[in-house]
Every structure is written in C-alpha cells, then in structure tokens.
C-alpha cells in the first residue's frame, strides 16, 4: 500500500479551503446586478387562493416584480415532477397531483410557495412581502399519517381518500402459510418518526439569464446538478439542456435533501429572464424546516413468524407512508423499492409480504433522507428480532446468529440477491469490542448508582451502489443510475478527473485522487477532481444512496483502464516494442524482459506531441471517458451495539458506549469512512432520542427552528468505537460497497433496543425523550409491582 | 443609514450601512469575507461565530452598529500573515474534524475561545459541553472533539503563542 493509494488515511485535499474560510458555497457567490428573491409562503396548511393583490408591494422601494403561479402558467413553465412511477396492486399508476413551483389556486402545506417578491435587496423584498394581500379560503388540514386515508378532506382531487398508491411486494400466500404454521408470532406497531434533514448549509440558488447567448445559468445547492438540469429542461421546460448550465459548487451537506428539484431554484432561474437580472435566494433555517423535503414518517404493523427451533419463517408488514402535500422528486420510491426489499435484513427468511399505502397530507413533501427506506426497514426488522429473542428467552446476539444468511449469493423473497457478506464475523468482532461478556457486571454496577443499564443490537443491511439502470427501470425509475467519468491526462502528466458524482462533505477530492495515484502512480498533488458543473463534466447522476464509491469510482476506474491501454500503445511506439510486451506498473511503462521504461508523464507528453507515431495509426492525446452501469446493488452490512444508562426518576438517557463493526467491502480511505460512520450514527441517535418534526392539528409546523427541533449536539453523544470487517463486493471492479448511510440505518434500532432493555418495557417510541423513557420505566415498575 | 467603524482582521474599516445590518451581513456582504456562515439565524448553530475583542460571539444576532470601535476577527484572520495555519486550523485538518466544511469556521473560532477560557489541557467532557453552541450535522462530533483537544495542546506548544495576523 502506498502512502497515498487505496487503503491509506490520506488527509483531505479539500480541507485547506474550508478551515481558512475560503470555501465557496452558493451563498458566497454574488453576481453583478443581482436582485434578491423572497418567497411569500402559505400561513395555512390547506386553503384556496381566491385573490392575490400585489399592487402595494409593487410600489415599494426597490421592488422589481411580484410573480405568482399565474405568471408561471402564462409562460408555460411546467410543474415539479416525481421521477419514479409506482403502480398500485391492481396495476394502475400512482395518483400524482400537480405540483406547480408557485401555487395555482390552492396551497397544501404551511410554507407552500404563494408568490415570489424580487427586489434590489433582500430587506426590500421581505418588507414588500408583508404588503402582498392574499385572500385565502381556509380548508381543513390532514396531518396524521395513520388516519389520512379516512379523512373527509382530500388534498388532491386526483387522489381519493388521499391515497397515492397501494403497493405490495413478496408472496402473500407463502407468508400466510408461514404464519399459520408458526410456533411463535411477534407483533408490533411501529412508528418511524418524521425528521428534518438539516444540512448546516441552507438551500440557496442564483439564476442568471444571458441575453446575448440566450442562455441560463443556475448556481444551486445540489447533490446532482446534471439531474437538476435534466428535470428543469426536459420536464419543467425552463430551457433546452444546451441552453442551461447548472453549477453546484461547495455544498454544505445534503443527506438526501439536496437531491430534489425544488420550487425555489426553478423560480430563480425562470425569473432571471423576466426581471433581466440575476436572482438570488438563500433559505433561512425556518424556511428550511418548512420547505426542505422531510424524511421517514411511517406507521407500520409488523409480525414475525418463528418456528419451534427459533428460526424465522415469515415476515408480514403493512406500512402507511406519509408523502406530504406533493410528490417530491424521488419520494414514491422511498417507502417501496428502497424499503420493502430490505425487509429480509441479514436473515434467512423464506416468506415475506409487505403492503404499503402512501398517503397525501397537508404537510411538507417527504422524500429520501440519509438511508431512505432502509432505516425504516431496518428498524422494523431489528425491533422484531430483538423482541422475539426476549420473548423466546434467547440471547439476542445468538438469536441473530441462528438466523443469519451464511451462503452467498443469497436470493431473498423480496427482489434482492445478496452477493457477499460474513455477518457472523461482524457480530463476533462487535461482541468482543463491546465487551458483551462484561455487560452483566456493568449493569450491576450501574444499579448501585440507581441507574438502569441496557444493551441493544442492530444487525443491519442496506442496498447501496444505486443502481443497475435496467433493473431500476423495470421497477419504475424514470432515469438510469449509471455514473460517468472522464480522465484528462495533460501533456506534462498531471491528471484531471471529471466526475458526475458530487461531493458535499464526502471527501471525493481526496478518495478519488487516491484511486488515480494507485492506478497511474502519479503524486496526489498532480490529480484534480472536477465535479458539480454541467459545463465542465460531460454527464452524471450525482451522489446519494452511498453510490459515489461503488458506482462513481467504478466509472473512473473504467476510464483509467482505457487511459492505461492507450498509454501502452503510445509506449510501444516510443520504446519500439510490441504493444503486448508493454507492462504498466508504479507509474512506468516497461518492455517485458528489458530495462527499457517510459514514465507515465513522459508517455503523456509523447501522446500529445505525437512525434513518434503516425497520427493516422494512433490518435494523438490521452483523454478517455467511461460510463459505468452497476451489475447489482451492493450490500454493506454490520452490527452496532448500543449501551445506555437511564435515570428511572427523570427518564434521562445517556449513551455510554457505542460499538460499530461494518463491512463496507474495500475501503479507500479509512479515516474518511470512519468519519462517515460517526456522522451516520449521530443522525441515527438523533432520530432515536432527540429529533422529531411536529405539526399541530391545524397543520402548523411546531418545530421550525433549532430552539424547537432538537439537533444532536456534542454533549448529547459519546465517542464511538468503530471497527471493520471486509468481504470484497464482487459486483464492481473496486470491491466497494459504500458507507455513507450505514450509521443512520443501524443506529435507531440499536438505541431503542438498548433503552427498552434498560427500562424493561417495549413501549418506547422515537424520539425517546426523557418523558417517553420515564413513562416506559414507570410502566415496567408497575408491572413488576403487580407481578 | 448610519456610519460604523471597526477593525476587521487587523484592518480599520468604515462603512455607511442600514442600521438593521447584522454583523454577519457586514462581514459577508460589506467586507466580502464569506468564511463566516449563517446556519440558523437564531444563535443556535454557531456557524457565524467570530471574535469580538477577543471573545467568541455569534455574529448572526449582533448588529454591526454594536461593534463600533471593536476589534473583530474572523476565520480569515487567524492564520499567520505568511499563511501558516493557526494550530486549531491545523488540528481540524489533521484529525478530520470536518466534512462539508460549513460549520467549520464557527467551530474553529469557538474552539480557540474555549482554549482561551479553559486552558490547554481539556478533558472530553469539557470539550463536549463547551461545544454546545455549535452544531455539526456531518461528523457526529467524534473527530471535532479530538481536533479541539489536539489544537488546545498545540496552542500551548509554542512557548509564546504564535503571532497571528490580527490577534
């Protein structure tokens, strides 16, 4: 292993600009003559718009325009789209209501976009927004996930009973049979709480129109600028792709919420032509809570069937998923194909049946948030497994081991073909690292201090490396999920990698460069990673679903193969040897059995000056591109063990130990991978203990600032013990599985399993605030007293 | 409009501003120093932390006019004039104390302030409690805690504190 190649914890190349305040985020960009946009948002969860009177606002200082949904319609700008078609059980398509970027006749959630005010300064736009008079006809709200289908109020006329779709997966008959034959059945009602993603950088956009070129540019906080361009161009109809450039510069975290194409960037780029000036918008945090797509929000009834030998024989799930007021870009796929196919967990379960009802409510749209569907599935499976072990009196680690899949490839009853893994290896390593044997002692010691100590497991699996294009196409995806890369070798041997992946904290500028160092033998500082600009990078699908290593780097690897192959041809001419006698190793081309060599840099120069070969026989230059379409999903998996102490008098829970052992396949940079795990665990602990989006009965968002929505802070969390096992992924050339979402997927059930173990009662809903935990502890005490 | 004068990163500046201008707006929009970020507008997240007269302050809820005559230092002002990084900056890089980088300037400014107040030998509990006013969504704080600890020790390392551009 070289000091900068695959497997080295290279310090990040991108850090210097961030630690010196030189990062360039969208809000740091200012264009000459720019105007500022302020969105007037609905104060009501559900209302008709009878009239908008902007005359007073238009007369205020600095105001350039007040635009509404009527203006969008007049310009024939289309609505926002959902790019994944889900079919109902009966084969009919899902019921998608219209989603205009500015409301047309009706608002459907608090924060919905009523009008945009554009002025010289933000203060002027904000002041003028208060002078826009909107006459609303207020309608009843639909807020509750579980009862939305029973509401008399309909959010979209196209969707009676607020049903977006009723979908299913698996074999119902086989599953019914398994339950009939079961020795033991575990039943649970599970709520997966609604979350706000909260990247620290709020969303932002600057739209520019160049009259001379009849060309638009959009700077935006996006995880996938090419997808944004595709949607804005082909579906919303802003401009053809060749007339629209989308730039996503430094982006301050995404966690899924910056995948989607939102109203604000659509309006900024459209309005830039209307007002003839660049239009800038920057979200404040309350706007982010109101209008960034939320995550999770499932209500589930789940049952697990177990035979007399403690083997799981069946799993049955019915889930109601709240998709909010409109279908966000990939929302429909989250509670279906990103959820139910993971219900087999790490276990050999012969029969699984899942039924999902997706519902509209008058709340913000819900879409993918770190893990997207997989945390919800893992929470269901890992709570059921833990409770089953407890009810059967089997050690929860042993019960898992009894049911692990041990032979690969393994076809589950719910689509997925697991390609490789060693779940026992991760469990064994985790048990050791967590000193599971010593837990009893620690529990007794805690008792002496009046504390309840508990331990909880999570044996998670996820499907990452999203995804084979033909496979997802057959499941309803509107796009292919390949990735693209270009390797430009310059005449003096420096290298530029253009990638369709997008880094918003993942450290691609370092890890991608490490791959190039490893393969081409060039120094790290000679490699630049270019991403996030549709004018520079040929094409791309972006970063989400832990896909940038497995898919994005595989594309780079494929392009590097082509560069090396071309380099060999050039070297053969220069070294006057046959091409098949040329080797390439450690940055040098050599002729087999001789001491004749050519450095990679010298080869690049020869490729460009083209003096040693005939330009008709071999094309000059050294630049290659590749598209990589994965052959399968990847299946990162691992074991997390949480240990907590609960104060039974106050319900205050302290996470005292956290052990994670993950199998991510081949790891490029362990330091960065561990960082991804830490961050994921923190978000998972946040979901389990602290975070929860709350709407009141009228659909008002109660948690719209950091004073109301509890973000994990440094003193809420412990340090983490992170270990790894490795089974290389056979489904991509680098053996990578992906690591970005694991922590957020694994952590919530581990923590709830630990808390329920501590208090001795299963009724602990997320977020397990002191009130929730105290009540569960009291219930357990009462039960004990009664017995 | 009102006139305000202050020192920003060692440079005397004077400007006519709307009296409701926040210090962070003055720094970002008037002084074009965009390293100081706005993450929440409610002094909860700490992305906007700068030093005013040597103390960490959240610039998103400070009026620029309140800083008349003050000595303001931002993330751009803590490295030495020759570009040598402040030990706390170096520690964040060495210990992977950042991912997306958005909270990082505020974290570093707060971390320096913690060391100024609590000394160079910090325990994990103290670091975690003192970072309560800075939110990071990426790192889970694990490596930030290590960076602050290492940075604190490194700040003691030079017999005389390193002379920085503005402090």
PDB file of N, CA, C and O in Angstrom, chain B residues 55-98:
ATOM      1  N   UNK B  55     -13.388  37.747  22.284  1.00  0.00           N
ATOM      2  CA  UNK B  55     -14.374  36.784  22.785  1.00  0.00           C
ATOM      3  C   UNK B  55     -15.234  36.248  21.643  1.00  0.00           C
ATOM      4  O   UNK B  55     -15.599  36.994  20.735  1.00  0.00           O
ATOM      5  N   UNK B  56     -15.602  34.959  21.732  1.00  0.00           N
ATOM      6  CA  UNK B  56     -16.443  34.351  20.696  1.00  0.00           C
ATOM      7  C   UNK B  56     -17.860  34.899  20.795  1.00  0.00           C
ATOM      8  O   UNK B  56     -18.467  34.890  21.867  1.00  0.00           O
ATOM      9  N   UNK B  57     -18.362  35.377  19.645  1.00  0.00           N
ATOM     10  CA  UNK B  57     -19.705  35.968  19.607  1.00  0.00           C
ATOM     11  C   UNK B  57     -20.408  35.473  18.352  1.00  0.00           C
ATOM     12  O   UNK B  57     -19.775  35.286  17.308  1.00  0.00           O
ATOM     13  N   UNK B  58     -21.710  35.250  18.447  1.00  0.00           N
ATOM     14  CA  UNK B  58     -22.490  34.842  17.276  1.00  0.00           C
ATOM     15  C   UNK B  58     -22.888  36.074  16.471  1.00  0.00           C
ATOM     16  O   UNK B  58     -23.679  36.903  16.936  1.00  0.00           O
ATOM     17  N   UNK B  59     -22.316  36.181  15.289  1.00  0.00           N
ATOM     18  CA  UNK B  59     -22.463  37.419  14.525  1.00  0.00           C
ATOM     19  C   UNK B  59     -23.817  37.524  13.834  1.00  0.00           C
ATOM     20  O   UNK B  59     -24.148  38.553  13.291  1.00  0.00           O
ATOM     21  N   UNK B  60     -24.628  36.446  13.857  1.00  0.00           N
ATOM     22  CA  UNK B  60     -25.935  36.500  13.198  1.00  0.00           C
ATOM     23  C   UNK B  60     -26.960  37.216  14.062  1.00  0.00           C
ATOM     24  O   UNK B  60     -28.039  37.540  13.606  1.00  0.00           O
ATOM     25  N   UNK B  61     -26.633  37.421  15.338  1.00  0.00           N
ATOM     26  CA  UNK B  61     -27.577  38.116  16.213  1.00  0.00           C
ATOM     27  C   UNK B  61     -26.890  39.282  16.915  1.00  0.00           C
ATOM     28  O   UNK B  61     -27.215  39.638  18.026  1.00  0.00           O
ATOM     29  N   UNK B  62     -25.905  39.832  16.210  1.00  0.00           N
ATOM     30  CA  UNK B  62     -25.220  41.038  16.690  1.00  0.00           C
ATOM     31  C   UNK B  62     -25.386  42.102  15.609  1.00  0.00           C
ATOM     32  O   UNK B  62     -25.151  41.817  14.439  1.00  0.00           O
ATOM     33  N   UNK B  63     -25.811  43.283  15.980  1.00  0.00           N
ATOM     34  CA  UNK B  63     -25.903  44.351  14.981  1.00  0.00           C
ATOM     35  C   UNK B  63     -24.498  44.886  14.695  1.00  0.00           C
ATOM     36  O   UNK B  63     -23.684  45.012  15.615  1.00  0.00           O
ATOM     37  N   UNK B  64     -24.262  45.200  13.457  1.00  0.00           N
ATOM     38  CA  UNK B  64     -22.949  45.761  13.106  1.00  0.00           C
ATOM     39  C   UNK B  64     -22.694  47.032  13.915  1.00  0.00           C
ATOM     40  O   UNK B  64     -21.568  47.277  14.362  1.00  0.00           O
ATOM     41  N   UNK B  65     -23.738  47.822  14.128  1.00  0.00           N
ATOM     42  CA  UNK B  65     -23.559  49.092  14.854  1.00  0.00           C
ATOM     43  C   UNK B  65     -23.119  48.872  16.301  1.00  0.00           C
ATOM     44  O   UNK B  65     -22.499  49.752  16.896  1.00  0.00           O
ATOM     45  N   UNK B  66     -23.441  47.687  16.855  1.00  0.00           N
ATOM     46  CA  UNK B  66     -22.991  47.379  18.221  1.00  0.00           C
ATOM     47  C   UNK B  66     -21.480  47.247  18.285  1.00  0.00           C
ATOM     48  O   UNK B  66     -20.912  47.226  19.365  1.00  0.00           O
ATOM     49  N   UNK B  67     -20.856  47.049  17.124  1.00  0.00           N
ATOM     50  CA  UNK B  67     -19.424  46.759  17.092  1.00  0.00           C
ATOM     51  C   UNK B  67     -18.588  48.003  16.796  1.00  0.00           C
ATOM     52  O   UNK B  67     -17.424  47.893  16.390  1.00  0.00           O
ATOM     53  N   UNK B  68     -19.204  49.172  16.939  1.00  0.00           N
ATOM     54  CA  UNK B  68     -18.471  50.422  16.745  1.00  0.00           C
ATOM     55  C   UNK B  68     -17.191  50.398  17.595  1.00  0.00           C
ATOM     56  O   UNK B  68     -17.250  50.182  18.802  1.00  0.00           O
ATOM     57  N   UNK B  69     -16.073  50.559  16.919  1.00  0.00           N
ATOM     58  CA  UNK B  69     -14.792  50.627  17.641  1.00  0.00           C
ATOM     59  C   UNK B  69     -14.222  49.284  18.061  1.00  0.00           C
ATOM     60  O   UNK B  69     -13.157  49.220  18.679  1.00  0.00           O
ATOM     61  N   UNK B  70     -14.910  48.194  17.728  1.00  0.00           N
ATOM     62  CA  UNK B  70     -14.476  46.878  18.211  1.00  0.00           C
ATOM     63  C   UNK B  70     -13.392  46.284  17.315  1.00  0.00           C
ATOM     64  O   UNK B  70     -13.220  46.691  16.169  1.00  0.00           O
ATOM     65  N   UNK B  71     -12.715  45.300  17.886  1.00  0.00           N
ATOM     66  CA  UNK B  71     -11.722  44.540  17.126  1.00  0.00           C
ATOM     67  C   UNK B  71     -12.350  43.188  16.772  1.00  0.00           C
ATOM     68  O   UNK B  71     -12.546  42.346  17.648  1.00  0.00           O
ATOM     69  N   UNK B  72     -12.690  43.025  15.494  1.00  0.00           N
ATOM     70  CA  UNK B  72     -13.377  41.809  15.045  1.00  0.00           C
ATOM     71  C   UNK B  72     -12.387  40.921  14.300  1.00  0.00           C
ATOM     72  O   UNK B  72     -11.649  41.393  13.431  1.00  0.00           O
ATOM     73  N   UNK B  73     -12.355  39.650  14.672  1.00  0.00           N
ATOM     74  CA  UNK B  73     -11.514  38.686  13.961  1.00  0.00           C
ATOM     75  C   UNK B  73     -12.388  37.562  13.435  1.00  0.00           C
ATOM     76  O   UNK B  73     -13.196  36.994  14.171  1.00  0.00           O
ATOM     77  N   UNK B  74     -12.229  37.242  12.159  1.00  0.00           N
ATOM     78  CA  UNK B  74     -12.997  36.168  11.533  1.00  0.00           C
ATOM     79  C   UNK B  74     -12.058  35.008  11.195  1.00  0.00           C
ATOM     80  O   UNK B  74     -10.846  35.118  11.364  1.00  0.00           O
ATOM     81  N   UNK B  75     -12.628  33.930  10.669  1.00  0.00           N
ATOM     82  CA  UNK B  75     -11.830  32.758  10.300  1.00  0.00           C
ATOM     83  C   UNK B  75     -10.691  33.133   9.340  1.00  0.00           C
ATOM     84  O   UNK B  75      -9.625  32.541   9.367  1.00  0.00           O
ATOM     85  N   UNK B  76     -10.927  34.165   8.522  1.00  0.00           N
ATOM     86  CA  UNK B  76      -9.894  34.575   7.561  1.00  0.00           C
ATOM     87  C   UNK B  76      -8.716  35.252   8.246  1.00  0.00           C
ATOM     88  O   UNK B  76      -7.665  35.433   7.631  1.00  0.00           O
ATOM     89  N   UNK B  77      -8.899  35.605   9.527  1.00  0.00           N
ATOM     90  CA  UNK B  77      -7.864  36.400  10.200  1.00  0.00           C
ATOM     91  C   UNK B  77      -7.015  35.654  11.203  1.00  0.00           C
ATOM     92  O   UNK B  77      -6.227  36.270  11.918  1.00  0.00           O
ATOM     93  N   UNK B  78      -7.156  34.340  11.301  1.00  0.00           N
ATOM     94  CA  UNK B  78      -6.423  33.644  12.373  1.00  0.00           C
ATOM     95  C   UNK B  78      -5.124  32.982  11.925  1.00  0.00           C
ATOM     96  O   UNK B  78      -4.293  32.651  12.759  1.00  0.00           O
ATOM     97  N   UNK B  79      -4.966  32.764  10.634  1.00  0.00           N
ATOM     98  CA  UNK B  79      -3.681  32.224  10.172  1.00  0.00           C
ATOM     99  C   UNK B  79      -2.642  33.346  10.214  1.00  0.00           C
ATOM    100  O   UNK B  79      -2.987  34.524  10.216  1.00  0.00           O
ATOM    101  N   UNK B  80      -1.363  32.965  10.299  1.00  0.00           N
ATOM    102  CA  UNK B  80      -0.304  33.978  10.320  1.00  0.00           C
ATOM    103  C   UNK B  80      -0.247  34.686   8.968  1.00  0.00           C
ATOM    104  O   UNK B  80      -0.754  34.173   7.964  1.00  0.00           O
ATOM    105  N   UNK B  81       0.356  35.847   8.970  1.00  0.00           N
ATOM    106  CA  UNK B  81       0.411  36.653   7.747  1.00  0.00           C
ATOM    107  C   UNK B  81       1.078  35.885   6.601  1.00  0.00           C
ATOM    108  O   UNK B  81       0.733  36.067   5.434  1.00  0.00           O
ATOM    109  N   UNK B  82       2.012  34.991   6.933  1.00  0.00           N
ATOM    110  CA  UNK B  82       2.687  34.221   5.871  1.00  0.00           C
ATOM    111  C   UNK B  82       1.895  32.993   5.443  1.00  0.00           C
ATOM    112  O   UNK B  82       2.374  32.171   4.659  1.00  0.00           O
ATOM    113  N   UNK B  83       0.676  32.849   5.984  1.00  0.00           N
ATOM    114  CA  UNK B  83      -0.164  31.731   5.571  1.00  0.00           C
ATOM    115  C   UNK B  83      -0.066  30.522   6.497  1.00  0.00           C
ATOM    116  O   UNK B  83      -0.817  29.563   6.335  1.00  0.00           O
ATOM    117  N   UNK B  84       0.860  30.572   7.465  1.00  0.00           N
ATOM    118  CA  UNK B  84       0.950  29.458   8.419  1.00  0.00           C
ATOM    119  C   UNK B  84      -0.362  29.353   9.177  1.00  0.00           C
ATOM    120  O   UNK B  84      -0.859  30.330   9.725  1.00  0.00           O
ATOM    121  N   UNK B  85      -0.911  28.162   9.179  1.00  0.00           N
ATOM    122  CA  UNK B  85      -2.215  27.983   9.803  1.00  0.00           C
ATOM    123  C   UNK B  85      -2.135  28.126  11.312  1.00  0.00           C
ATOM    124  O   UNK B  85      -1.117  27.814  11.924  1.00  0.00           O
ATOM    125  N   UNK B  86      -3.215  28.585  11.899  1.00  0.00           N
ATOM    126  CA  UNK B  86      -3.369  28.571  13.352  1.00  0.00           C
ATOM    127  C   UNK B  86      -3.373  27.104  13.797  1.00  0.00           C
ATOM    128  O   UNK B  86      -3.905  26.250  13.081  1.00  0.00           O
ATOM    129  N   UNK B  87      -2.792  26.794  14.953  1.00  0.00           N
ATOM    130  CA  UNK B  87      -2.747  25.382  15.382  1.00  0.00           C
ATOM    131  C   UNK B  87      -4.118  24.720  15.423  1.00  0.00           C
ATOM    132  O   UNK B  87      -4.237  23.507  15.207  1.00  0.00           O
ATOM    133  N   UNK B  88      -5.167  25.498  15.702  1.00  0.00           N
ATOM    134  CA  UNK B  88      -6.503  24.896  15.753  1.00  0.00           C
ATOM    135  C   UNK B  88      -6.986  24.539  14.339  1.00  0.00           C
ATOM    136  O   UNK B  88      -7.635  23.507  14.140  1.00  0.00           O
ATOM    137  N   UNK B  89      -6.644  25.369  13.364  1.00  0.00           N
ATOM    138  CA  UNK B  89      -6.980  25.024  11.969  1.00  0.00           C
ATOM    139  C   UNK B  89      -6.277  23.735  11.560  1.00  0.00           C
ATOM    140  O   UNK B  89      -6.873  22.820  10.993  1.00  0.00           O
ATOM    141  N   UNK B  90      -4.986  23.697  11.887  1.00  0.00           N
ATOM    142  CA  UNK B  90      -4.178  22.526  11.535  1.00  0.00           C
ATOM    143  C   UNK B  90      -4.742  21.269  12.208  1.00  0.00           C
ATOM    144  O   UNK B  90      -4.822  20.198  11.590  1.00  0.00           O
ATOM    145  N   UNK B  91      -5.196  21.400  13.454  1.00  0.00           N
ATOM    146  CA  UNK B  91      -5.715  20.249  14.195  1.00  0.00           C
ATOM    147  C   UNK B  91      -7.015  19.730  13.559  1.00  0.00           C
ATOM    148  O   UNK B  91      -7.241  18.524  13.507  1.00  0.00           O
ATOM    149  N   UNK B  92      -7.842  20.631  13.074  1.00  0.00           N
ATOM    150  CA  UNK B  92      -9.088  20.179  12.427  1.00  0.00           C
ATOM    151  C   UNK B  92      -8.777  19.374  11.176  1.00  0.00           C
ATOM    152  O   UNK B  92      -9.437  18.387  10.870  1.00  0.00           O
ATOM    153  N   UNK B  93      -7.755  19.785  10.429  1.00  0.00           N
ATOM    154  CA  UNK B  93      -7.393  19.029   9.231  1.00  0.00           C
ATOM    155  C   UNK B  93      -6.774  17.679   9.609  1.00  0.00           C
ATOM    156  O   UNK B  93      -7.150  16.649   9.070  1.00  0.00           O
ATOM    157  N   UNK B  94      -5.849  17.726  10.542  1.00  0.00           N
ATOM    158  CA  UNK B  94      -5.117  16.512  10.912  1.00  0.00           C
ATOM    159  C   UNK B  94      -6.050  15.449  11.483  1.00  0.00           C
ATOM    160  O   UNK B  94      -5.884  14.268  11.233  1.00  0.00           O
ATOM    161  N   UNK B  95      -7.071  15.875  12.216  1.00  0.00           N
ATOM    162  CA  UNK B  95      -7.959  14.915  12.888  1.00  0.00           C
ATOM    163  C   UNK B  95      -9.289  14.725  12.173  1.00  0.00           C
ATOM    164  O   UNK B  95     -10.225  14.190  12.748  1.00  0.00           O
ATOM    165  N   UNK B  96      -9.380  15.177  10.942  1.00  0.00           N
ATOM    166  CA  UNK B  96     -10.599  15.020  10.142  1.00  0.00           C
ATOM    167  C   UNK B  96     -11.818  15.563  10.900  1.00  0.00           C
ATOM    168  O   UNK B  96     -12.870  14.924  10.974  1.00  0.00           O
ATOM    169  N   UNK B  97     -11.637  16.763  11.446  1.00  0.00           N
ATOM    170  CA  UNK B  97     -12.718  17.379  12.218  1.00  0.00           C
ATOM    171  C   UNK B  97     -13.728  18.123  11.380  1.00  0.00           C
ATOM    172  O   UNK B  97     -14.458  18.976  11.890  1.00  0.00           O
ATOM    173  N   UNK B  98     -13.752  17.831  10.081  1.00  0.00           N
ATOM    174  CA  UNK B  98     -14.731  18.498   9.213  1.00  0.00           C
ATOM    175  C   UNK B  98     -15.075  17.596   8.045  1.00  0.00           C
ATOM    176  O   UNK B  98     -14.277  16.764   7.631  1.00  0.00           O
TER     177      UNK B  98
END
